[in-house]
XYZ file of N, CA and C in Angstrom:
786
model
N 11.710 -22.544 -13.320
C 12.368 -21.282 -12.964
C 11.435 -20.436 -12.099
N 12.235 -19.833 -10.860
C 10.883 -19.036 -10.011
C 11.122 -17.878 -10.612
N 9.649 -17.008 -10.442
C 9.601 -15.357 -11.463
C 8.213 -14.897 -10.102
N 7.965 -13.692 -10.524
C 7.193 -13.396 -9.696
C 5.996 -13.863 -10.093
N 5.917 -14.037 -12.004
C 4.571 -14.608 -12.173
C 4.420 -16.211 -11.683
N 5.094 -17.121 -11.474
C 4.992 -18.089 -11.507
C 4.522 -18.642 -9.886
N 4.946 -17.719 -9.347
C 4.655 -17.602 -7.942
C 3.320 -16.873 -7.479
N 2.994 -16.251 -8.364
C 1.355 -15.641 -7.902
C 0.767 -16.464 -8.820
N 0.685 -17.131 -10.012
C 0.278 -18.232 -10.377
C -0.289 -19.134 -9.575
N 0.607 -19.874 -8.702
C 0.205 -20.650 -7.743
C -0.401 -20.373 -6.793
N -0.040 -19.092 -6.384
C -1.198 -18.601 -5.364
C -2.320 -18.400 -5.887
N -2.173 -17.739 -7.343
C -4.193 -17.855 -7.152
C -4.583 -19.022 -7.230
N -3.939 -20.509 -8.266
C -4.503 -21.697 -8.889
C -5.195 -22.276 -7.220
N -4.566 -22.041 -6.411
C -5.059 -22.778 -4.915
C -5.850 -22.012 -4.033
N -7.043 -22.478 -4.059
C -8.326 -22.046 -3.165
C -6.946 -21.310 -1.754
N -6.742 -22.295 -1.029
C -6.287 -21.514 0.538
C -5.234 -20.515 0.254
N -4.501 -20.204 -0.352
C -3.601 -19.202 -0.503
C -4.229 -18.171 -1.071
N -5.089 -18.412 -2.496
C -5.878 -17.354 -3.001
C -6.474 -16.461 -1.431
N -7.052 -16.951 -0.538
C -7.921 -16.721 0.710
C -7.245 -16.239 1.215
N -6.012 -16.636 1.487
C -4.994 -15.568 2.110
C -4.512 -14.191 1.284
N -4.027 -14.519 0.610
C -3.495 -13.108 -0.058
C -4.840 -12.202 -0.021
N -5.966 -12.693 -0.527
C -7.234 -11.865 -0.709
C -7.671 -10.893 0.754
N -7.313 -11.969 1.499
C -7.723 -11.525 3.079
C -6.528 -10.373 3.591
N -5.696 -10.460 3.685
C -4.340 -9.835 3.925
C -4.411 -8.447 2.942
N -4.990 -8.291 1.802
C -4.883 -7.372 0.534
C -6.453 -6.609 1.115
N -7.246 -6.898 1.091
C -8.570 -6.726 2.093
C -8.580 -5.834 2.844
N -7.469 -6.317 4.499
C -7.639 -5.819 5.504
C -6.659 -4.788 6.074
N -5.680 -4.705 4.592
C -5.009 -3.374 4.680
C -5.720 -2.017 4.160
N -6.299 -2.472 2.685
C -7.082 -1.786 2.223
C -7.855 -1.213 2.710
N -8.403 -1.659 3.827
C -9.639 -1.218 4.909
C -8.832 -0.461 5.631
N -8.274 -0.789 6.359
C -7.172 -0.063 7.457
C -6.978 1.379 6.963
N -6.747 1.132 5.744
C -6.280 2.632 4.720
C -7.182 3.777 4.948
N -8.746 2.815 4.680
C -9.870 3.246 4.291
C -10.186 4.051 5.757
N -9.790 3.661 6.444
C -10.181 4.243 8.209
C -9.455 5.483 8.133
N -7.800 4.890 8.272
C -6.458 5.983 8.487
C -7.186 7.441 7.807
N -7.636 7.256 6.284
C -7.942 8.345 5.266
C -9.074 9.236 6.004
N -10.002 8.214 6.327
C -11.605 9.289 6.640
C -11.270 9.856 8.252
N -10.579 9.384 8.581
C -10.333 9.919 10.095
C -9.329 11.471 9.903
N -8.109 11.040 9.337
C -7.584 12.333 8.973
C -8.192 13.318 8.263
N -9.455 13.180 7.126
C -10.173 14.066 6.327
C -10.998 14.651 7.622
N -11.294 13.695 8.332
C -12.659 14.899 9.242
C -11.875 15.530 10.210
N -10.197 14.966 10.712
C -9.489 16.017 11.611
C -8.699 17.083 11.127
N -8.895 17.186 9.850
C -7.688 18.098 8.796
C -7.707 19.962 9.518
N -6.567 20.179 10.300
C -6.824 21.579 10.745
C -7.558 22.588 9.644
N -8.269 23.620 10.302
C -9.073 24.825 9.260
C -7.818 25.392 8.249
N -6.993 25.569 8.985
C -5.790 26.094 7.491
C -5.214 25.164 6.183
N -6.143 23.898 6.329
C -5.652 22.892 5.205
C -7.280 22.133 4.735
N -7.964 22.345 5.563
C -9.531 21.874 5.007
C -9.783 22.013 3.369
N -9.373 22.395 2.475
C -9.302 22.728 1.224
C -8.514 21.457 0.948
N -7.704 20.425 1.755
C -7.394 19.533 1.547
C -8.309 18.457 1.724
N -9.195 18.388 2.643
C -9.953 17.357 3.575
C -10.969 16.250 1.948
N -11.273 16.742 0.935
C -11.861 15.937 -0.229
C -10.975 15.114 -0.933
N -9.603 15.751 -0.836
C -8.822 14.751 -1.095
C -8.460 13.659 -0.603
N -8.271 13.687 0.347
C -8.110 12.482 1.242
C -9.185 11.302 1.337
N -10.518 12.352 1.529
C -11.796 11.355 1.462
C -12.140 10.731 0.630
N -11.324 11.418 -0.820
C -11.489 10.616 -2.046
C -10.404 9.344 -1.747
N -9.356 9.377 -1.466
C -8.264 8.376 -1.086
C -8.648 7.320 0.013
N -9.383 8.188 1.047
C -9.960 6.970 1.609
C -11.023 5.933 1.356
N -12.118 6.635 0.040
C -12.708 6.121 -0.965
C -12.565 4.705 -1.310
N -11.131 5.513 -2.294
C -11.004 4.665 -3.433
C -10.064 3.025 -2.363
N -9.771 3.323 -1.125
C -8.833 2.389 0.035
C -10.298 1.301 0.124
N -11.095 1.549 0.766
C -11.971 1.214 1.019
C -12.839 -0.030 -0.813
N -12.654 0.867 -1.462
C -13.393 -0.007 -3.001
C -12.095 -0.795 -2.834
N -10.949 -0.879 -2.676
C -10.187 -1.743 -2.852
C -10.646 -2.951 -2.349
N -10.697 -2.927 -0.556
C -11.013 -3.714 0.289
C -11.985 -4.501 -0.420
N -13.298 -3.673 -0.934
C -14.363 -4.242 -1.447
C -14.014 -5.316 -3.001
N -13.255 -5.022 -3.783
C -12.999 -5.799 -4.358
C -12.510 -7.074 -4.100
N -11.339 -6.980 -2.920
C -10.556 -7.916 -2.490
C -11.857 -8.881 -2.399
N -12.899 -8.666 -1.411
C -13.710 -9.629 -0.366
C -14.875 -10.163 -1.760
N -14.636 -9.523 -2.852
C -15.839 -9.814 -3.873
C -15.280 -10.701 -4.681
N -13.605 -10.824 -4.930
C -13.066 -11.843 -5.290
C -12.787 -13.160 -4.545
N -12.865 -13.254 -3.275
C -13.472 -14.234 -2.645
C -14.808 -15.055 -2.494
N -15.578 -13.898 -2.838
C -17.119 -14.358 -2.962
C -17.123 -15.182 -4.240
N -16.545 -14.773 -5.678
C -17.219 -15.226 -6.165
C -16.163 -17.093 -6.727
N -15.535 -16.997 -5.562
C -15.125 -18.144 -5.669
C -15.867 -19.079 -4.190
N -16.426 -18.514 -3.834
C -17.065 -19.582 -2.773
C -16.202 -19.443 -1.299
N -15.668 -18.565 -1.094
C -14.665 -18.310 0.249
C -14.752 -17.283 1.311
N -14.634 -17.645 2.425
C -14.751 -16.079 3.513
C -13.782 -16.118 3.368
N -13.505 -14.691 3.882
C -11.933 -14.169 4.697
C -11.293 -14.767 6.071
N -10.293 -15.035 5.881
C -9.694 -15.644 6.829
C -8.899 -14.548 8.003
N -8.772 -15.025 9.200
C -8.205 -14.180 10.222
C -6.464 -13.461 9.620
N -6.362 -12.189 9.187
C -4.460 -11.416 9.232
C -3.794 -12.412 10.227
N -2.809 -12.823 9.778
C -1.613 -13.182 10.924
C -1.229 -11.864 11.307
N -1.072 -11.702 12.270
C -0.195 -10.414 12.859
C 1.277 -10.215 12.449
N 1.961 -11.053 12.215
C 3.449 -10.506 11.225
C 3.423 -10.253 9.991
N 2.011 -10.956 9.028
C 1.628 -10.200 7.842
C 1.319 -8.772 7.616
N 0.566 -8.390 9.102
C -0.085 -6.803 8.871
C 0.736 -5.705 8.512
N 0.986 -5.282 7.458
C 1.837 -4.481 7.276
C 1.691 -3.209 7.749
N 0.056 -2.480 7.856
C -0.129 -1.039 8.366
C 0.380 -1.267 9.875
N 0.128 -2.176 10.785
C 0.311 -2.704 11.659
C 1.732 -2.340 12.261
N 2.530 -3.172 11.728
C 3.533 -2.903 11.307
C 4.537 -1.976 11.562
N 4.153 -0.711 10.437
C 4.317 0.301 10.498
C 4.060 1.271 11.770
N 3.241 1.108 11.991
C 2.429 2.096 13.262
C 3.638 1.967 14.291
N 3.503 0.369 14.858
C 4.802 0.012 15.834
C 5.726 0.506 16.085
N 6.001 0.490 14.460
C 7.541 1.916 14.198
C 7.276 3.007 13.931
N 6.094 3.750 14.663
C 6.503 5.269 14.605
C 5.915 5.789 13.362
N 5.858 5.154 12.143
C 5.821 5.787 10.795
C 4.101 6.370 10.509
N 4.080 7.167 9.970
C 2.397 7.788 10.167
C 1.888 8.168 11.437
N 0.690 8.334 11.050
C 0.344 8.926 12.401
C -0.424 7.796 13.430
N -0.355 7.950 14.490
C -0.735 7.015 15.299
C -2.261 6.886 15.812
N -3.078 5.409 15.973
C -4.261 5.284 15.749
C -4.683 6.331 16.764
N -3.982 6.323 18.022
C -4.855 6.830 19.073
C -4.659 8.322 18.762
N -4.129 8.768 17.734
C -4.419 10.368 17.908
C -5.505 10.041 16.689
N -5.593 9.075 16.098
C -6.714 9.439 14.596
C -8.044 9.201 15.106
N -8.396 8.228 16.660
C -8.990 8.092 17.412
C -10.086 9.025 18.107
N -8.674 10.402 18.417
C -9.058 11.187 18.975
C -10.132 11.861 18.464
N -10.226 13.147 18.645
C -11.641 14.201 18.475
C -10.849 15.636 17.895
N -9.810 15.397 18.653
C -8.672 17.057 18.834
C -8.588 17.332 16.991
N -8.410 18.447 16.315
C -8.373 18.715 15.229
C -6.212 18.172 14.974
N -6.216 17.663 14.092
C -4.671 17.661 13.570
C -3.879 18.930 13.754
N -2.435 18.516 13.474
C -1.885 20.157 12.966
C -1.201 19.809 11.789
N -0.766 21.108 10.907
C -0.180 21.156 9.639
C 0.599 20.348 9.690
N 1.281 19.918 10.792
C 2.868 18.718 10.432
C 2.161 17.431 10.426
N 0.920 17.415 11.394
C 0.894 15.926 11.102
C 0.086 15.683 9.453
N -0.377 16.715 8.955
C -0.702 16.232 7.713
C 0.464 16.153 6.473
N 1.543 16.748 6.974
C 2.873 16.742 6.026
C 3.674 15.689 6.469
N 3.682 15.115 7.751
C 3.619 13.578 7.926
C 2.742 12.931 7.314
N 1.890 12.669 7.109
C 0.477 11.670 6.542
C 1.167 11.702 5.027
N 0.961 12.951 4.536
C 1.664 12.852 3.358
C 3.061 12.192 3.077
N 3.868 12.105 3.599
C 5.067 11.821 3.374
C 5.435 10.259 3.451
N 4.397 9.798 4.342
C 4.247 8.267 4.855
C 3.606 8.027 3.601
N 2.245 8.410 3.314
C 1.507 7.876 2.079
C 2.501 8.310 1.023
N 3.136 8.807 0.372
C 4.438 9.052 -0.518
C 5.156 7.846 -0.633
N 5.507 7.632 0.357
C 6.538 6.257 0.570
C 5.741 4.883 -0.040
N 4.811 4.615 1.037
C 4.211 3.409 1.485
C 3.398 3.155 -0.136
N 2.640 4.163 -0.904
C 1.803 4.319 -2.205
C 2.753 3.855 -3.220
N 4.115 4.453 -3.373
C 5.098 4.264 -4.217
C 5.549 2.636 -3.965
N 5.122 2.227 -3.186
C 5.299 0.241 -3.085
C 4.253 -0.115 -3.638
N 2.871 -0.113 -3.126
C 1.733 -0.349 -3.601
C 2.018 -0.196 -5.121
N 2.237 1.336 -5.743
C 1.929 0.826 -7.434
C 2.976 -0.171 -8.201
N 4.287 0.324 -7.835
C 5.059 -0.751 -7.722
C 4.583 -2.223 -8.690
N 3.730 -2.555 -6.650
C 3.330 -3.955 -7.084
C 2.655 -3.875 -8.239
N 1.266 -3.098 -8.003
C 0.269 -3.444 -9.150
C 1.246 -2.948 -10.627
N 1.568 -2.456 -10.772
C 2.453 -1.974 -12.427
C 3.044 -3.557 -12.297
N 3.444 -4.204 -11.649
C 3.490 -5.889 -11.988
C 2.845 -6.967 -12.046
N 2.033 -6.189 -11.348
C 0.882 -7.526 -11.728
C -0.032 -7.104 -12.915
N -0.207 -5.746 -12.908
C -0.480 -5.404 -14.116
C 0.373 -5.797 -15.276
N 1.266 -5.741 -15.578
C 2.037 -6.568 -16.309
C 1.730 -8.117 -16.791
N 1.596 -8.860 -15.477
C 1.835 -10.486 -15.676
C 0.066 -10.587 -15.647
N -0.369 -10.242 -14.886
C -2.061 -10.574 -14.859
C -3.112 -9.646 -15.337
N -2.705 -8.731 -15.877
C -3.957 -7.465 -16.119
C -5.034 -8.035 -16.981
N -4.371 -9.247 -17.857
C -5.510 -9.863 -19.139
C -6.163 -11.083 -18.514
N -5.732 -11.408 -16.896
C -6.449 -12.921 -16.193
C -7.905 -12.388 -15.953
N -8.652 -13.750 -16.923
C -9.972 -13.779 -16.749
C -10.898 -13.385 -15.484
N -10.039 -13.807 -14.343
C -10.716 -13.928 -13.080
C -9.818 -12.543 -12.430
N -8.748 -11.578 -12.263
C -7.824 -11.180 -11.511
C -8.692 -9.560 -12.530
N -8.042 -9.757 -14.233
C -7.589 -8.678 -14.897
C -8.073 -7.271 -14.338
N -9.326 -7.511 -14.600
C -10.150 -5.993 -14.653
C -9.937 -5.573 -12.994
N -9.772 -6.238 -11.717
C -9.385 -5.681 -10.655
C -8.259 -5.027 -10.558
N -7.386 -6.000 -10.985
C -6.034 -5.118 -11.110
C -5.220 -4.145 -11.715
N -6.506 -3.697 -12.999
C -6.273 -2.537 -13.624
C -6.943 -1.705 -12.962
N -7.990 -1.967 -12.130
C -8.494 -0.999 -11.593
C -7.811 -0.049 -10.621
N -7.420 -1.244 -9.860
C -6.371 -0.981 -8.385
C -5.221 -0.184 -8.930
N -4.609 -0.490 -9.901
C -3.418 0.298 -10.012
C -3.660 1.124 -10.738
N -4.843 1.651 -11.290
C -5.074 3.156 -11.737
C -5.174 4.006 -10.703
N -5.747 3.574 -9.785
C -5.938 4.051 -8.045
C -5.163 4.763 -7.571
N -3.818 3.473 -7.857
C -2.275 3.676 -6.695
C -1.606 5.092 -7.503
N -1.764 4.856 -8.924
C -1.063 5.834 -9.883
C -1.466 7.497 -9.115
N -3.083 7.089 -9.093
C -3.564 8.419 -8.975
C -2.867 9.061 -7.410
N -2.789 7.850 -6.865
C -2.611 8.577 -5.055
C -0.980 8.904 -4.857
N -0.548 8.336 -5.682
C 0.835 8.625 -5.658
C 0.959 9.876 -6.055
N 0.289 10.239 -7.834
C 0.530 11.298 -7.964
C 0.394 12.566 -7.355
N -0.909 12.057 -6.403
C -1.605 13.484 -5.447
C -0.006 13.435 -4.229
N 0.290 12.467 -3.714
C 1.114 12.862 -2.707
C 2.340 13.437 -3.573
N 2.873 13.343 -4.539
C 4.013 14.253 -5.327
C 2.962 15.441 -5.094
N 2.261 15.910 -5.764
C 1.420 16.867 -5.745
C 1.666 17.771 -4.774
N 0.823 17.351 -3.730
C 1.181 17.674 -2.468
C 2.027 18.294 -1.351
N 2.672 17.138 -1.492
C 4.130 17.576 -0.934
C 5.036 18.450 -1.525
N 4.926 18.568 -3.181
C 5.832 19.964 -3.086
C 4.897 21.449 -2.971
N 3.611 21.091 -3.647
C 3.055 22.126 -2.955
C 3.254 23.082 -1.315
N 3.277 21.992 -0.234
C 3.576 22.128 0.774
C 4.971 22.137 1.265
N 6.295 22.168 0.583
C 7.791 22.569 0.322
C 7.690 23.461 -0.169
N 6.954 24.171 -0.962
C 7.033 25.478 -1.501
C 6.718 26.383 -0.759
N 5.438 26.122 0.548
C 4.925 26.453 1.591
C 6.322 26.483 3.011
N 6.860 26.229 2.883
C 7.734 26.431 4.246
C 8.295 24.859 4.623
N 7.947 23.626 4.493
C 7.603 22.466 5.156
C 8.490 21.785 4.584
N 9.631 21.857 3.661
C 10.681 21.109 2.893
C 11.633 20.566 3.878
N 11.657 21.239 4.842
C 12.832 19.741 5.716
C 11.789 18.835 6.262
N 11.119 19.453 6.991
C 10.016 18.319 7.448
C 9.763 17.128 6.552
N 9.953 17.613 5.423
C 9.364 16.348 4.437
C 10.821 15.545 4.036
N 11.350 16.224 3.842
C 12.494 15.538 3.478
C 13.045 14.574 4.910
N 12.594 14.862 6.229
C 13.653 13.951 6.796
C 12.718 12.764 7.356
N 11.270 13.237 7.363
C 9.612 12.239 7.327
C 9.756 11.872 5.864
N 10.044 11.506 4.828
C 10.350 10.833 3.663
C 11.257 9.686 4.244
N 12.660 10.368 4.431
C 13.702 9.395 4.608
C 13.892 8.058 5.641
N 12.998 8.968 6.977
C 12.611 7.974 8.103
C 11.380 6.890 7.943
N 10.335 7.526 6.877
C 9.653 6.351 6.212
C 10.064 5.089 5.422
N 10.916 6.181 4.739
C 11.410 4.541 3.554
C 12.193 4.056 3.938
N 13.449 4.122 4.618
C 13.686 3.293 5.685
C 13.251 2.549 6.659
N 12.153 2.536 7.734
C 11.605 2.186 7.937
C 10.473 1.036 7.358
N 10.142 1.567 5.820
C 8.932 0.375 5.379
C 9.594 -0.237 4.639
N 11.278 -0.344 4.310
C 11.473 -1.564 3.498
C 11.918 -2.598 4.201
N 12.000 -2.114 5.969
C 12.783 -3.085 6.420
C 10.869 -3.760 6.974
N 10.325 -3.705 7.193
C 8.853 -3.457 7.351
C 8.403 -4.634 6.259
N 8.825 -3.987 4.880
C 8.438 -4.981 3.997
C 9.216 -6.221 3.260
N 9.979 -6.008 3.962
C 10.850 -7.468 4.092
C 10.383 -8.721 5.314
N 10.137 -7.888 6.758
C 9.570 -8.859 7.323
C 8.488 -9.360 6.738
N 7.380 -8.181 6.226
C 5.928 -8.918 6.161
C 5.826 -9.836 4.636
N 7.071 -9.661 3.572
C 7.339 -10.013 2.533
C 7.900 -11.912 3.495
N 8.745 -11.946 3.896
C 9.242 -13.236 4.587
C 8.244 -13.693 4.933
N 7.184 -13.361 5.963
C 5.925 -13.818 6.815
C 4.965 -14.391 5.671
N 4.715 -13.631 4.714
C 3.649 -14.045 3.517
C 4.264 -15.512 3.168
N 5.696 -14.950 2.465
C 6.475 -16.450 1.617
C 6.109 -17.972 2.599
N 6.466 -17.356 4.212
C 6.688 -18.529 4.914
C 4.944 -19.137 5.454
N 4.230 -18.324 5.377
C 2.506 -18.981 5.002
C 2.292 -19.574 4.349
N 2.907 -18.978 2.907
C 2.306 -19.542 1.178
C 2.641 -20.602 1.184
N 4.258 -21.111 1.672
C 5.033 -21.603 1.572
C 4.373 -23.472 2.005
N 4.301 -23.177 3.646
C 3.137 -24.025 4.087
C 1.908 -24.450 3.833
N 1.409 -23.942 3.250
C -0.035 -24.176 2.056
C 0.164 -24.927 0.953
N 1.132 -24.520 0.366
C 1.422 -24.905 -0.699
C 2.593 -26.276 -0.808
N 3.133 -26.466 0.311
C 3.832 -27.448 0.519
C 5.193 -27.135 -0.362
N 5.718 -26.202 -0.372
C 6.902 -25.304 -0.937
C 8.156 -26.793 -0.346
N 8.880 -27.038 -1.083
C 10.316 -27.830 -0.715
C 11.054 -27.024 0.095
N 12.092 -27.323 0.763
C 12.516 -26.418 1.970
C 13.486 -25.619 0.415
N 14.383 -25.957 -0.182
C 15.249 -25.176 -1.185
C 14.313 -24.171 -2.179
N 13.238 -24.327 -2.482
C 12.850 -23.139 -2.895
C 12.435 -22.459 -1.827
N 11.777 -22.657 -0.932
C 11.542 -21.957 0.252
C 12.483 -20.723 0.491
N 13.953 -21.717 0.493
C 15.034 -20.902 1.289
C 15.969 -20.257 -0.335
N 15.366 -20.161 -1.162
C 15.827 -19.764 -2.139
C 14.909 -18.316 -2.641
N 13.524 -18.345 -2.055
C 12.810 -17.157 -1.899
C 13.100 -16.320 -0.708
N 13.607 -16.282 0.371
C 13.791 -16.080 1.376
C 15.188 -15.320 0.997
N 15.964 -15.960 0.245
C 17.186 -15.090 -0.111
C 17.066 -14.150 -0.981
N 16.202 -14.582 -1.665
C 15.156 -13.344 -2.960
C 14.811 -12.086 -2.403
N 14.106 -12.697 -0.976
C 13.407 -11.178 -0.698
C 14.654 -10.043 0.325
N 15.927 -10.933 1.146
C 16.838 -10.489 1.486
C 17.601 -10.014 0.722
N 17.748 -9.984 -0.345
C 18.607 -9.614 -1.518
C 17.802 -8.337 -1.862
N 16.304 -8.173 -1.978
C 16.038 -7.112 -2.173
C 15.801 -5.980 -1.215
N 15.895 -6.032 -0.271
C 15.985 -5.461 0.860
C 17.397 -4.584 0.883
N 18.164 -5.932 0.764
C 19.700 -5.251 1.105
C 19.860 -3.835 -0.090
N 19.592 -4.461 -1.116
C 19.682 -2.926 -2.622
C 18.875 -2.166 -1.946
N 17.402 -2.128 -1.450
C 16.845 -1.231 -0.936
C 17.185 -0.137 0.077
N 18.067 -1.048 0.819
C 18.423 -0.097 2.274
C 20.143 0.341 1.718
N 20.711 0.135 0.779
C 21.734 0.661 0.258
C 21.537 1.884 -0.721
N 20.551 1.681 -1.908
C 20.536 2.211 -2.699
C 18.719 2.617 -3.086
N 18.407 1.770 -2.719
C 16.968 1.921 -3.673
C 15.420 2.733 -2.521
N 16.220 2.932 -1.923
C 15.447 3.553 -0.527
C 15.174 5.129 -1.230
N 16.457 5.912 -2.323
C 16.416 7.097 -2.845
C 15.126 7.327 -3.542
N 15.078 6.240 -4.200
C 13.639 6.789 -5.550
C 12.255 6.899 -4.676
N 12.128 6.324 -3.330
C 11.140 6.280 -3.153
C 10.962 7.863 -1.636
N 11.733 8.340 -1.893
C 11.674 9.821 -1.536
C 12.031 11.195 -2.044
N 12.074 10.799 -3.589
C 12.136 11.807 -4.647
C 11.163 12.549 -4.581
N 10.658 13.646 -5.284
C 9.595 14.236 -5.472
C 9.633 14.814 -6.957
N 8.622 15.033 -7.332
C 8.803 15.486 -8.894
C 7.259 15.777 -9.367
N 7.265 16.883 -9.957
C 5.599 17.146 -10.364
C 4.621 16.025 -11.422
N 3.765 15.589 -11.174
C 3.564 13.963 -11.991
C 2.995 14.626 -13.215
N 2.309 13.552 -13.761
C 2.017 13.770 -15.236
C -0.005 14.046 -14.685
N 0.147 13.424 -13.918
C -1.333 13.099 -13.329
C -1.767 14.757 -12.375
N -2.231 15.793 -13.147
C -2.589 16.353 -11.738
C -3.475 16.874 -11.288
N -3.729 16.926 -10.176
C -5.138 16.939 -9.531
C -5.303 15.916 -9.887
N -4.828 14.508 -9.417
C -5.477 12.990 -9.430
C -6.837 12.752 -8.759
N -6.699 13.162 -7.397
C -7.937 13.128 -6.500
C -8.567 14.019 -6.597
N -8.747 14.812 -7.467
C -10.087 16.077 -7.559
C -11.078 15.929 -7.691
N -11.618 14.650 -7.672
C -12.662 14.373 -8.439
C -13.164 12.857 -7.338
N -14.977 12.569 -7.804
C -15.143 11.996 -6.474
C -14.800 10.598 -6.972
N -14.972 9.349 -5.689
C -14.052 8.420 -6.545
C -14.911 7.784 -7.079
N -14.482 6.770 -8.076
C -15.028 6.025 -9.162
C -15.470 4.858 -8.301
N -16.588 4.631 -8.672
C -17.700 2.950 -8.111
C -16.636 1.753 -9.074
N -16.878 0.535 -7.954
C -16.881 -0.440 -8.882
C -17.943 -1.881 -8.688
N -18.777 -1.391 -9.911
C -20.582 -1.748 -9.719
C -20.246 -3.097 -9.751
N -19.149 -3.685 -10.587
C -18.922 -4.674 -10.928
C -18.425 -5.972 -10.009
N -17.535 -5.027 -9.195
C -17.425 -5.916 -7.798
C -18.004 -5.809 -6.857
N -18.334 -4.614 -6.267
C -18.786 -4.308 -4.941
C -20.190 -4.602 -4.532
């Protein structure tokens, strides 16, 4: 029977797929880790009271990365080259969603919208991320070799999620509530159709590695179209809700080392 555990099962049991997912999980994480410290040092003077938060987020993006590449190490593996239809930040950018490298590039200070954009993208895009980990936390949190990363990681996602609820209504209370509401809606639209391609692109890698039969192949492939379709019908709503979390002031604080991997 396919399940999601049975399927990351196999990806870790096999050296080359483990290498992939690790690499791909890696070099978003990093990506993050850039997006974050670039917006913290351009954060306009009327939101600089924000700028530690972020740096903590770009932090904790960055220890991710570092875990990813330390769970490769200690199996004997480099990182392998992103396919470019895997890259999911990538991806995104293409379509508009967040802010774009060449202004994070720039030198010019931000303005208030593009950080209520930043927010609204990280809202979306974070609320997938824990997602995942609250499932793999689930199926793997007690794996000898995986556990303790993946409790780590998704204490992370919890926290960054909660700061962007945080956030964002803070900044709806401030004047900025359509802005967010229609940069919410154009995000999550946008990243589920986003994460359906790069969801297909992964399957159809793994797939080849692993020497997948063409009927499960094309029986995952309808898996991840099936979830897409609920998504862009119905399930696109939860992930532009807002609601005050249980967590607050998640990022107040500087981020946590992990001595153990890094």
């Amino acid at each position: 029977m396919l399940s999601a555990r049975s399927l990351f099962q196999e990806i870790v049991d096999d050296d080359a797929s483990f290498q992939l997912f690790c690499s791909i999980a890696a070099s978003g994480e990093a990506q993050g880790g850039w997006e974050n410290a670039r917006i913290a040092a351009l954060v306009p003077e009327s939101m600089r009271d924000m700028a530690p938060k972020i740096t903590r987020h770009g932090a904790d993006e960055d220890k991710h990365g570092r875990i990813f590449h330390a769970l490769l190490r200690k199996r004997g593996l480099p990182a392998v080259p992103v396919p470019p239809e895997t890259d999911y930040t990538m991806l995104l950018e293409r379509r508009g969603i967040g802010l774009a490298h060449t202004k994070l590039r720039a030198d010019e200070p931000l303005s208030e919208q593009d950080i209520v954009v930043y927010l609204a993208h990280s809202r979306v895009t974070e609320q997938r991320a824990a997602d995942q980990m609250d499932m793999l936390v689930r199926d793997f949190g007690e794996h000898p070799e995986l556990g303790r990363a993946i409790r780590m990681i998704s204490n992370d996602e919890t926290n960054h999620l909660a700061y962007c609820h945080e956030e964002l209504l803070r900044l709806a209370r401030a004047g900025h509530g359509r802005t967010i509401q229609r940069v919410l809606r154009e995000s999550a639209l946008a990243e589920i159709a986003v994460y359906r391609d790069v969801s297909l692109a992964v399957m159809d890698h793994m797939g080849r590695i692993l020497k997948w039969p063409r009927p499960k192949a094309a029986v995952l492939a309808a898996g991840i179209r099936a979830v897409h379709g609920y998504e862009r019908f119905a399930g696109w709503h939860r992930m532009v809700s807002l609601a005050m979390p249980e967590r607050r002031d998640a990022l107040g604080g500087p981020a946590a080392t992990a001595p153990e991997f890094a």
